[in-house]
């Protein structure tokens, strides 16, 4: 039901400006700003909270709410307004072939090649809020461990993957992530 799908994502897009980045988003962004080129955020979230917190290197493996993709030319464009079945692609001009730039069930996550290339050489891997331990998080952890990275889990409570990590930090992410970032920046 395309109308129902468009309505759902349009409501999410309209509500997005009312949500602010959390202290965890801001902490990771601070790490990115103080250690340029050392942080890559790989997220399944489709919001822009990492970017609004000032993180510069972000990969959205499940797409982005504020973008639309043309099913004809496959180009992705910024899209901030409601999206409908009759909208025109700003790149190729075709009508009625835009969809939210979101990975749906059965579709492959985006930019995994870039994520795995970074994981193959990472020195430290942080898993923040991946409580389910599903894919691709499980594979990301395995790749980081193969690279010899120190692995740290940030979660409210132990997850099925907790035994696989070198360190686990439990509690509210809005508290634990910024505190860890403060310590990491001070230790440098």
Short mmCIF file of N, CA and C in Angstrom, two decimals:
data_model
loop_
_atom_site.label_atom_id
_atom_site.label_comp_id
_atom_site.label_asym_id
_atom_site.label_seq_id
_atom_site.Cartn_x
_atom_site.Cartn_y
_atom_site.Cartn_z
N UNK A 1 0.84 -1.18 0.00
CA UNK A 1 0.00 0.00 0.00
C UNK A 1 0.89 1.25 0.00
N UNK A 2 1.27 1.75 -1.17
CA UNK A 2 2.19 2.90 -1.25
C UNK A 2 1.71 4.12 -0.48
N UNK A 3 0.41 4.40 -0.49
CA UNK A 3 -0.10 5.58 0.22
C UNK A 3 0.15 5.44 1.72
N UNK A 4 -0.08 4.26 2.26
CA UNK A 4 0.14 4.02 3.68
C UNK A 4 1.62 4.15 4.04
N UNK A 5 2.49 3.62 3.19
CA UNK A 5 3.93 3.70 3.43
C UNK A 5 4.38 5.16 3.39
N UNK A 6 3.95 5.90 2.36
CA UNK A 6 4.32 7.31 2.26
C UNK A 6 3.81 8.08 3.47
N UNK A 7 2.59 7.79 3.90
CA UNK A 7 2.02 8.50 5.06
C UNK A 7 2.87 8.25 6.31
N UNK A 8 3.28 6.99 6.52
CA UNK A 8 4.10 6.67 7.70
C UNK A 8 5.40 7.46 7.68
N UNK A 9 6.14 7.41 6.58
CA UNK A 9 7.42 8.11 6.52
C UNK A 9 7.26 9.62 6.50
N UNK A 10 6.17 10.12 5.93
CA UNK A 10 5.92 11.57 5.96
C UNK A 10 5.71 12.04 7.40
N UNK A 11 4.96 11.25 8.18
CA UNK A 11 4.76 11.61 9.60
C UNK A 11 6.09 11.60 10.33
N UNK A 12 6.90 10.57 10.09
CA UNK A 12 8.23 10.50 10.74
C UNK A 12 9.09 11.70 10.34
N UNK A 13 9.07 12.06 9.05
CA UNK A 13 9.86 13.18 8.55
C UNK A 13 9.41 14.49 9.19
N UNK A 14 8.09 14.67 9.36
CA UNK A 14 7.58 15.89 9.98
C UNK A 14 7.92 15.95 11.47
N UNK A 15 8.00 14.80 12.14
CA UNK A 15 8.30 14.76 13.58
C UNK A 15 9.79 14.87 13.87
N UNK A 16 10.63 14.55 12.91
CA UNK A 16 12.07 14.52 13.14
C UNK A 16 12.63 15.83 13.71
N UNK A 17 12.21 17.00 13.22
CA UNK A 17 12.76 18.25 13.79
C UNK A 17 12.43 18.47 15.26
N UNK A 18 11.45 17.74 15.79
CA UNK A 18 11.07 17.91 17.20
C UNK A 18 11.95 17.07 18.14
N UNK A 19 12.81 16.24 17.57
CA UNK A 19 13.67 15.36 18.35
C UNK A 19 15.09 15.92 18.33
N UNK A 20 15.74 15.89 19.47
CA UNK A 20 17.11 16.42 19.58
C UNK A 20 18.10 15.27 19.78
N UNK A 21 19.33 15.47 19.34
CA UNK A 21 20.36 14.46 19.62
C UNK A 21 20.52 14.25 21.13
N UNK A 22 20.79 13.03 21.51
CA UNK A 22 20.97 12.70 22.92
C UNK A 22 22.41 13.02 23.34
N UNK A 23 22.68 13.00 24.63
CA UNK A 23 24.07 13.15 25.08
C UNK A 23 25.00 12.07 24.50
N UNK A 24 24.48 10.90 24.19
CA UNK A 24 25.31 9.87 23.56
C UNK A 24 25.71 10.30 22.15
N UNK A 25 24.76 10.83 21.36
CA UNK A 25 25.09 11.36 20.03
C UNK A 25 26.14 12.46 20.15
N UNK A 26 25.93 13.36 21.10
CA UNK A 26 26.84 14.49 21.28
C UNK A 26 28.22 14.03 21.73
N UNK A 27 28.27 13.01 22.56
CA UNK A 27 29.56 12.48 23.00
C UNK A 27 30.35 11.90 21.84
N UNK A 28 29.70 11.11 21.00
CA UNK A 28 30.39 10.55 19.84
C UNK A 28 30.85 11.65 18.90
N UNK A 29 30.02 12.67 18.72
CA UNK A 29 30.41 13.80 17.86
C UNK A 29 31.62 14.52 18.44
N UNK A 30 31.68 14.67 19.76
CA UNK A 30 32.83 15.31 20.40
C UNK A 30 34.10 14.49 20.15
N UNK A 31 33.97 13.19 20.19
CA UNK A 31 35.12 12.32 19.90
C UNK A 31 35.56 12.51 18.45
N UNK A 32 34.60 12.63 17.55
CA UNK A 32 34.90 12.86 16.14
C UNK A 32 35.62 14.20 15.95
N UNK A 33 35.18 15.21 16.66
CA UNK A 33 35.79 16.54 16.52
C UNK A 33 37.19 16.62 17.12
N UNK A 34 37.43 15.88 18.19
CA UNK A 34 38.74 15.93 18.85
C UNK A 34 39.74 14.95 18.26
N UNK A 35 39.25 13.98 17.53
CA UNK A 35 40.12 12.99 16.89
C UNK A 35 39.73 12.86 15.41
N UNK A 36 39.96 13.89 14.64
CA UNK A 36 39.53 13.87 13.24
C UNK A 36 40.06 12.65 12.48
N UNK A 37 39.15 12.03 11.75
CA UNK A 37 39.53 10.88 10.93
C UNK A 37 39.63 9.57 11.67
N UNK A 38 39.43 9.57 12.97
CA UNK A 38 39.56 8.34 13.75
C UNK A 38 38.22 7.65 14.04
N UNK A 39 37.12 8.35 13.83
CA UNK A 39 35.80 7.80 14.18
C UNK A 39 34.96 7.64 12.93
N UNK A 40 34.32 6.50 12.82
CA UNK A 40 33.31 6.25 11.80
C UNK A 40 32.09 5.71 12.52
N UNK A 41 30.99 6.42 12.41
CA UNK A 41 29.73 5.98 13.01
C UNK A 41 28.99 5.16 11.95
N UNK A 42 28.70 3.92 12.29
CA UNK A 42 27.92 3.05 11.41
C UNK A 42 26.61 2.79 12.15
N UNK A 43 25.50 3.27 11.57
CA UNK A 43 24.24 3.19 12.28
C UNK A 43 23.13 2.59 11.43
N UNK A 44 22.22 1.89 12.09
CA UNK A 44 21.01 1.41 11.44
C UNK A 44 19.90 2.45 11.53
N UNK A 45 20.11 3.49 12.34
CA UNK A 45 19.09 4.52 12.50
C UNK A 45 18.94 5.32 11.21
N UNK A 46 17.72 5.72 10.92
CA UNK A 46 17.44 6.46 9.69
C UNK A 46 17.30 7.96 9.94
N UNK A 47 17.44 8.38 11.18
CA UNK A 47 17.34 9.80 11.51
C UNK A 47 18.66 10.52 11.24
N UNK A 48 18.67 11.82 11.47
CA UNK A 48 19.88 12.62 11.25
C UNK A 48 20.50 13.12 12.55
N UNK A 49 20.26 12.40 13.65
CA UNK A 49 20.69 12.88 14.96
C UNK A 49 22.21 12.89 15.10
N UNK A 50 22.91 11.95 14.51
CA UNK A 50 24.38 11.98 14.57
C UNK A 50 24.90 13.22 13.86
N UNK A 51 24.36 13.51 12.70
CA UNK A 51 24.80 14.68 11.94
C UNK A 51 24.45 15.97 12.67
N UNK A 52 23.28 16.04 13.25
CA UNK A 52 22.91 17.26 13.99
C UNK A 52 23.76 17.44 15.24
N UNK A 53 24.31 16.35 15.76
CA UNK A 53 25.23 16.45 16.90
C UNK A 53 26.63 16.84 16.44
N UNK A 54 26.85 16.93 15.14
CA UNK A 54 28.11 17.34 14.51
C UNK A 54 29.07 16.20 14.19
N UNK A 55 28.61 14.96 14.19
CA UNK A 55 29.46 13.87 13.71
C UNK A 55 29.61 14.04 12.20
N UNK A 56 30.82 13.85 11.72
CA UNK A 56 31.09 14.09 10.30
C UNK A 56 31.13 12.81 9.48
N UNK A 57 31.58 11.72 10.04
CA UNK A 57 31.70 10.47 9.30
C UNK A 57 30.63 9.49 9.77
N UNK A 58 29.53 9.43 9.02
CA UNK A 58 28.39 8.60 9.40
C UNK A 58 27.95 7.77 8.20
N UNK A 59 27.78 6.48 8.42
CA UNK A 59 27.20 5.59 7.41
C UNK A 59 25.85 5.11 7.95
N UNK A 60 24.81 5.35 7.16
CA UNK A 60 23.46 4.89 7.50
C UNK A 60 23.19 3.61 6.71
N UNK A 61 23.34 2.47 7.34
CA UNK A 61 23.18 1.21 6.62
C UNK A 61 21.73 0.91 6.26
N UNK A 62 20.80 1.57 6.93
CA UNK A 62 19.38 1.32 6.65
C UNK A 62 18.69 2.51 5.99
N UNK A 63 19.50 3.43 5.43
CA UNK A 63 18.92 4.55 4.70
C UNK A 63 18.78 5.78 5.56
N UNK A 64 18.16 6.80 4.95
CA UNK A 64 18.01 8.08 5.63
C UNK A 64 16.62 8.64 5.36
N UNK A 65 15.98 9.03 6.43
CA UNK A 65 14.61 9.56 6.37
C UNK A 65 14.52 10.82 5.53
N UNK A 66 15.55 11.63 5.52
CA UNK A 66 15.50 12.91 4.80
C UNK A 66 16.05 12.81 3.38
N UNK A 67 15.92 11.62 2.80
CA UNK A 67 16.34 11.41 1.41
C UNK A 67 15.28 10.58 0.69
N UNK A 68 15.25 10.75 -0.63
CA UNK A 68 14.36 9.97 -1.48
C UNK A 68 15.21 9.34 -2.58
N UNK A 69 14.79 8.16 -3.03
CA UNK A 69 15.53 7.44 -4.08
C UNK A 69 14.58 7.21 -5.26
N UNK A 70 15.08 7.44 -6.44
CA UNK A 70 14.31 7.21 -7.67
C UNK A 70 14.51 5.76 -8.09
N UNK A 71 13.41 5.08 -8.34
CA UNK A 71 13.51 3.68 -8.77
C UNK A 71 13.86 3.56 -10.25
N UNK A 72 13.87 4.68 -10.98
CA UNK A 72 14.26 4.67 -12.40
C UNK A 72 15.76 4.94 -12.53
N UNK A 73 16.21 6.12 -12.10
CA UNK A 73 17.64 6.47 -12.26
C UNK A 73 18.49 6.03 -11.07
N UNK A 74 17.88 5.59 -10.00
CA UNK A 74 18.49 5.09 -8.75
C UNK A 74 19.23 6.17 -7.96
N UNK A 75 19.15 7.41 -8.37
CA UNK A 75 19.84 8.49 -7.66
C UNK A 75 19.11 8.82 -6.37
N UNK A 76 19.87 9.25 -5.38
CA UNK A 76 19.34 9.63 -4.07
C UNK A 76 19.42 11.15 -3.95
N UNK A 77 18.34 11.75 -3.50
CA UNK A 77 18.27 13.21 -3.35
C UNK A 77 17.80 13.57 -1.94
N UNK A 78 18.25 14.72 -1.45
CA UNK A 78 17.72 15.23 -0.20
C UNK A 78 16.22 15.46 -0.38
N UNK A 79 15.44 15.14 0.67
CA UNK A 79 13.99 15.30 0.60
C UNK A 79 13.47 15.64 1.99
N UNK A 80 13.01 16.87 2.17
CA UNK A 80 12.60 17.34 3.49
C UNK A 80 11.09 17.48 3.64
N UNK A 81 10.36 17.46 2.54
CA UNK A 81 8.91 17.63 2.56
C UNK A 81 8.22 16.27 2.47
N UNK A 82 6.88 16.31 2.49
CA UNK A 82 6.14 15.08 2.28
C UNK A 82 6.49 14.51 0.90
N UNK A 83 6.49 13.19 0.82
CA UNK A 83 6.79 12.48 -0.40
C UNK A 83 5.54 11.72 -0.80
N UNK A 84 5.17 11.79 -2.07
CA UNK A 84 3.98 11.10 -2.55
C UNK A 84 4.24 10.34 -3.82
N UNK A 85 3.28 9.51 -4.19
CA UNK A 85 3.42 8.65 -5.36
C UNK A 85 3.55 9.43 -6.66
N UNK A 86 3.14 10.67 -6.70
CA UNK A 86 3.18 11.45 -7.96
C UNK A 86 4.34 12.43 -8.02
N UNK A 87 5.23 12.42 -7.02
CA UNK A 87 6.33 13.38 -7.02
C UNK A 87 7.34 13.08 -8.13
N UNK A 88 8.02 14.15 -8.54
CA UNK A 88 8.97 14.09 -9.64
C UNK A 88 10.40 13.95 -9.11
N UNK A 89 11.18 13.09 -9.73
CA UNK A 89 12.58 12.93 -9.37
C UNK A 89 13.33 14.21 -9.74
N UNK A 90 14.04 14.81 -8.79
CA UNK A 90 14.78 16.03 -9.09
C UNK A 90 15.99 15.80 -10.01
N UNK A 91 16.37 14.56 -10.23
CA UNK A 91 17.53 14.26 -11.08
C UNK A 91 17.10 13.95 -12.51
N UNK A 92 16.21 12.95 -12.68
CA UNK A 92 15.84 12.52 -14.04
C UNK A 92 14.49 13.05 -14.49
N UNK A 93 13.70 13.60 -13.57
CA UNK A 93 12.42 14.20 -13.94
C UNK A 93 11.26 13.23 -14.04
N UNK A 94 11.48 11.94 -13.86
CA UNK A 94 10.39 10.98 -13.94
C UNK A 94 9.40 11.19 -12.79
N UNK A 95 8.14 11.03 -13.11
CA UNK A 95 7.07 11.19 -12.13
C UNK A 95 6.67 9.84 -11.54
N UNK A 96 6.40 9.84 -10.24
CA UNK A 96 5.82 8.66 -9.61
C UNK A 96 6.76 7.52 -9.31
N UNK A 97 8.06 7.78 -9.30
CA UNK A 97 9.01 6.68 -9.05
C UNK A 97 9.93 6.96 -7.87
N UNK A 98 9.55 7.91 -7.03
CA UNK A 98 10.35 8.18 -5.83
C UNK A 98 9.84 7.35 -4.67
N UNK A 99 10.76 6.91 -3.86
CA UNK A 99 10.42 6.19 -2.63
C UNK A 99 11.32 6.69 -1.53
N UNK A 100 10.94 6.50 -0.28
CA UNK A 100 11.85 6.87 0.81
C UNK A 100 13.16 6.10 0.66
N UNK A 101 14.26 6.76 0.97
CA UNK A 101 15.58 6.11 0.89
C UNK A 101 15.80 5.31 2.17
N UNK A 102 15.01 4.26 2.30
CA UNK A 102 14.98 3.41 3.49
C UNK A 102 15.17 1.97 3.04
N UNK A 103 15.97 1.21 3.77
CA UNK A 103 16.12 -0.21 3.50
C UNK A 103 14.94 -0.93 4.14
N UNK A 104 14.19 -1.62 3.30
CA UNK A 104 13.02 -2.36 3.78
C UNK A 104 13.38 -3.84 3.93
N UNK A 105 12.50 -4.57 4.59
CA UNK A 105 12.70 -6.01 4.82
C UNK A 105 13.00 -6.69 3.49
N UNK A 106 14.06 -7.49 3.49
CA UNK A 106 14.45 -8.22 2.29
C UNK A 106 15.47 -7.48 1.43
N UNK A 107 15.74 -6.20 1.72
CA UNK A 107 16.72 -5.44 0.96
C UNK A 107 18.05 -5.44 1.69
N UNK A 108 19.12 -5.35 0.94
CA UNK A 108 20.47 -5.37 1.52
C UNK A 108 20.79 -4.04 2.19
N UNK A 109 21.42 -4.06 3.36
CA UNK A 109 21.89 -2.82 3.98
C UNK A 109 22.85 -2.08 3.04
N UNK A 110 22.95 -0.79 3.25
CA UNK A 110 23.73 0.09 2.38
C UNK A 110 25.17 0.22 2.88
N UNK A 111 26.09 0.39 1.95
CA UNK A 111 27.49 0.75 2.19
C UNK A 111 28.23 -0.23 3.10
N UNK A 112 27.83 -1.48 3.08
CA UNK A 112 28.52 -2.47 3.91
C UNK A 112 29.97 -2.65 3.49
N UNK A 113 30.27 -2.47 2.21
CA UNK A 113 31.66 -2.60 1.76
C UNK A 113 32.54 -1.56 2.45
N UNK A 114 32.04 -0.33 2.58
CA UNK A 114 32.79 0.72 3.26
C UNK A 114 32.93 0.40 4.75
N UNK A 115 31.85 -0.10 5.35
CA UNK A 115 31.89 -0.44 6.77
C UNK A 115 32.91 -1.55 7.03
N UNK A 116 32.89 -2.60 6.23
CA UNK A 116 33.82 -3.70 6.44
C UNK A 116 35.27 -3.29 6.17
N UNK A 117 35.49 -2.42 5.21
CA UNK A 117 36.85 -1.93 4.95
C UNK A 117 37.37 -1.18 6.17
N UNK A 118 36.52 -0.37 6.80
CA UNK A 118 36.93 0.36 8.01
C UNK A 118 37.15 -0.61 9.17
N UNK A 119 36.29 -1.58 9.31
CA UNK A 119 36.41 -2.54 10.41
C UNK A 119 37.69 -3.37 10.30
N UNK A 120 38.12 -3.62 9.09
CA UNK A 120 39.32 -4.46 8.88
C UNK A 120 40.58 -3.80 9.42
N UNK A 121 40.54 -2.50 9.65
CA UNK A 121 41.72 -1.80 10.15
C UNK A 121 41.45 -1.03 11.45
N UNK A 122 40.29 -1.24 12.05
CA UNK A 122 39.98 -0.45 13.24
C UNK A 122 40.78 -0.93 14.45
N UNK A 123 41.04 -0.01 15.34
CA UNK A 123 41.78 -0.31 16.58
C UNK A 123 40.85 -0.45 17.77
N UNK A 124 39.69 0.18 17.67
CA UNK A 124 38.72 0.13 18.77
C UNK A 124 37.32 0.11 18.17
N UNK A 125 36.48 -0.79 18.67
CA UNK A 125 35.13 -0.96 18.16
C UNK A 125 34.15 -0.76 19.31
N UNK A 126 33.27 0.22 19.15
CA UNK A 126 32.24 0.48 20.15
C UNK A 126 30.89 0.04 19.60
N UNK A 127 30.18 -0.75 20.34
CA UNK A 127 28.82 -1.12 19.98
C UNK A 127 27.90 -0.38 20.95
N UNK A 128 27.12 0.55 20.44
CA UNK A 128 26.29 1.40 21.30
C UNK A 128 24.83 1.06 21.07
N UNK A 129 24.20 0.44 22.06
CA UNK A 129 22.77 0.18 22.01
C UNK A 129 22.33 -0.91 21.06
N UNK A 130 23.19 -1.82 20.70
CA UNK A 130 22.82 -2.93 19.81
C UNK A 130 22.37 -4.12 20.65
N UNK A 131 21.32 -3.91 21.42
CA UNK A 131 20.90 -4.89 22.42
C UNK A 131 20.51 -6.24 21.84
N UNK A 132 19.98 -6.26 20.63
CA UNK A 132 19.54 -7.53 20.05
C UNK A 132 20.67 -8.39 19.57
N UNK A 133 21.81 -7.79 19.28
CA UNK A 133 22.94 -8.56 18.82
C UNK A 133 22.74 -9.17 17.44
N UNK A 134 21.81 -8.61 16.66
CA UNK A 134 21.54 -9.15 15.32
C UNK A 134 22.53 -8.66 14.29
N UNK A 135 22.23 -8.98 13.06
CA UNK A 135 23.08 -8.57 11.94
C UNK A 135 22.73 -7.16 11.49
N UNK A 136 23.66 -6.39 11.01
CA UNK A 136 25.05 -6.78 10.78
C UNK A 136 25.95 -6.59 11.99
N UNK A 137 25.40 -6.18 13.15
CA UNK A 137 26.22 -5.92 14.33
C UNK A 137 27.09 -7.10 14.75
N UNK A 138 26.54 -8.29 14.68
CA UNK A 138 27.30 -9.50 15.06
C UNK A 138 28.51 -9.68 14.14
N UNK A 139 28.30 -9.48 12.85
CA UNK A 139 29.40 -9.61 11.89
C UNK A 139 30.40 -8.48 12.03
N UNK A 140 29.91 -7.28 12.35
CA UNK A 140 30.82 -6.14 12.58
C UNK A 140 31.76 -6.45 13.74
N UNK A 141 31.20 -6.99 14.82
CA UNK A 141 32.01 -7.35 15.99
C UNK A 141 33.07 -8.39 15.60
N UNK A 142 32.67 -9.40 14.86
CA UNK A 142 33.61 -10.45 14.46
C UNK A 142 34.74 -9.87 13.59
N UNK A 143 34.40 -8.96 12.68
CA UNK A 143 35.42 -8.36 11.81
C UNK A 143 36.38 -7.49 12.63
N UNK A 144 35.84 -6.73 13.58
CA UNK A 144 36.70 -5.90 14.43
C UNK A 144 37.64 -6.76 15.26
N UNK A 145 37.14 -7.87 15.77
CA UNK A 145 37.98 -8.77 16.55
C UNK A 145 39.08 -9.37 15.67
N UNK A 146 38.74 -9.72 14.42
CA UNK A 146 39.75 -10.24 13.49
C UNK A 146 40.85 -9.22 13.25
N UNK A 147 40.48 -7.94 13.28
CA UNK A 147 41.46 -6.87 13.06
C UNK A 147 42.28 -6.59 14.31
N UNK A 148 41.94 -7.25 15.42
CA UNK A 148 42.67 -7.04 16.66
C UNK A 148 42.20 -5.85 17.46
N UNK A 149 41.01 -5.34 17.15
CA UNK A 149 40.48 -4.17 17.84
C UNK A 149 40.04 -4.50 19.26
N UNK A 150 40.18 -3.53 20.13
CA UNK A 150 39.58 -3.61 21.46
C UNK A 150 38.09 -3.37 21.27
N UNK A 151 37.24 -4.22 21.84
CA UNK A 151 35.80 -4.13 21.61
C UNK A 151 35.08 -3.78 22.91
N UNK A 152 34.17 -2.82 22.81
CA UNK A 152 33.44 -2.34 23.98
C UNK A 152 31.95 -2.28 23.66
N UNK A 153 31.16 -2.87 24.53
CA UNK A 153 29.71 -2.82 24.39
C UNK A 153 29.13 -1.79 25.37
N UNK A 154 28.31 -0.89 24.85
CA UNK A 154 27.53 0.03 25.68
C UNK A 154 26.08 -0.40 25.57
N UNK A 155 25.47 -0.77 26.69
CA UNK A 155 24.09 -1.24 26.67
C UNK A 155 23.45 -0.97 28.03
N UNK A 156 22.13 -0.96 28.04
CA UNK A 156 21.42 -0.79 29.32
C UNK A 156 21.71 -1.97 30.24
N UNK A 157 21.77 -3.15 29.66
CA UNK A 157 21.99 -4.38 30.42
C UNK A 157 22.69 -5.38 29.51
N UNK A 158 23.17 -6.48 30.07
CA UNK A 158 23.87 -7.46 29.23
C UNK A 158 23.01 -7.93 28.05
N UNK A 159 23.69 -8.17 26.92
CA UNK A 159 23.02 -8.64 25.71
C UNK A 159 23.51 -10.05 25.40
N UNK A 160 22.89 -10.70 24.43
CA UNK A 160 23.39 -12.03 24.05
C UNK A 160 24.86 -12.02 23.58
N UNK A 161 25.33 -10.87 23.08
CA UNK A 161 26.71 -10.78 22.60
C UNK A 161 27.70 -10.33 23.67
N UNK A 162 27.23 -9.95 24.84
CA UNK A 162 28.13 -9.40 25.87
C UNK A 162 29.37 -10.24 26.12
N UNK A 163 29.28 -11.56 26.21
CA UNK A 163 30.49 -12.35 26.46
C UNK A 163 31.56 -12.23 25.37
N UNK A 164 31.19 -11.76 24.19
CA UNK A 164 32.13 -11.64 23.08
C UNK A 164 32.98 -10.37 23.15
N UNK A 165 32.58 -9.39 23.96
CA UNK A 165 33.27 -8.11 24.03
C UNK A 165 34.41 -8.14 25.04
N UNK A 166 35.42 -7.31 24.81
CA UNK A 166 36.51 -7.16 25.76
C UNK A 166 36.03 -6.45 27.02
N UNK A 167 35.20 -5.42 26.84
CA UNK A 167 34.64 -4.66 27.95
C UNK A 167 33.17 -4.41 27.70
N UNK A 168 32.40 -4.33 28.77
CA UNK A 168 30.97 -4.02 28.68
C UNK A 168 30.68 -2.91 29.68
N UNK A 169 29.99 -1.88 29.22
CA UNK A 169 29.63 -0.76 30.07
C UNK A 169 28.11 -0.67 30.06
N UNK A 170 27.50 -0.92 31.22
CA UNK A 170 26.04 -0.98 31.30
C UNK A 170 25.48 0.26 31.98
N UNK A 171 24.30 0.64 31.54
CA UNK A 171 23.60 1.78 32.11
C UNK A 171 22.98 2.61 31.01
N UNK A 172 22.37 3.73 31.37
CA UNK A 172 21.76 4.59 30.36
C UNK A 172 22.83 5.13 29.40
N UNK A 173 22.60 4.97 28.12
CA UNK A 173 23.57 5.40 27.11
C UNK A 173 23.84 6.90 27.19
N UNK A 174 22.82 7.66 27.57
CA UNK A 174 22.97 9.12 27.69
C UNK A 174 23.96 9.50 28.79
N UNK A 175 24.28 8.54 29.67
CA UNK A 175 25.27 8.79 30.73
C UNK A 175 26.59 8.07 30.46
N UNK A 176 26.50 6.80 30.08
CA UNK A 176 27.72 6.00 29.95
C UNK A 176 28.59 6.41 28.76
N UNK A 177 27.97 6.70 27.62
CA UNK A 177 28.75 7.06 26.44
C UNK A 177 29.48 8.39 26.65
N UNK A 178 28.79 9.47 27.06
CA UNK A 178 29.52 10.73 27.26
C UNK A 178 30.64 10.63 28.31
N UNK A 179 30.41 9.86 29.36
CA UNK A 179 31.45 9.71 30.39
C UNK A 179 32.66 8.98 29.82
N UNK A 180 32.43 7.92 29.07
CA UNK A 180 33.53 7.19 28.44
C UNK A 180 34.29 8.11 27.48
N UNK A 181 33.56 8.89 26.68
CA UNK A 181 34.18 9.82 25.73
C UNK A 181 35.04 10.84 26.48
N UNK A 182 34.53 11.40 27.59
CA UNK A 182 35.32 12.36 28.38
C UNK A 182 36.63 11.72 28.82
N UNK A 183 36.57 10.51 29.30
CA UNK A 183 37.78 9.81 29.75
C UNK A 183 38.72 9.53 28.59
N UNK A 184 38.15 9.14 27.44
CA UNK A 184 38.99 8.84 26.27
C UNK A 184 39.70 10.10 25.77
N UNK A 185 39.00 11.21 25.77
CA UNK A 185 39.61 12.46 25.31
C UNK A 185 40.68 12.91 26.29
N UNK A 186 40.41 12.78 27.59
CA UNK A 186 41.38 13.21 28.61
C UNK A 186 42.62 12.33 28.60
N UNK A 187 42.49 11.07 28.26
CA UNK A 187 43.61 10.13 28.28
C UNK A 187 44.55 10.32 27.11
N UNK A 188 44.15 11.08 26.15
CA UNK A 188 44.99 11.24 24.95
C UNK A 188 46.13 12.13 25.17
#
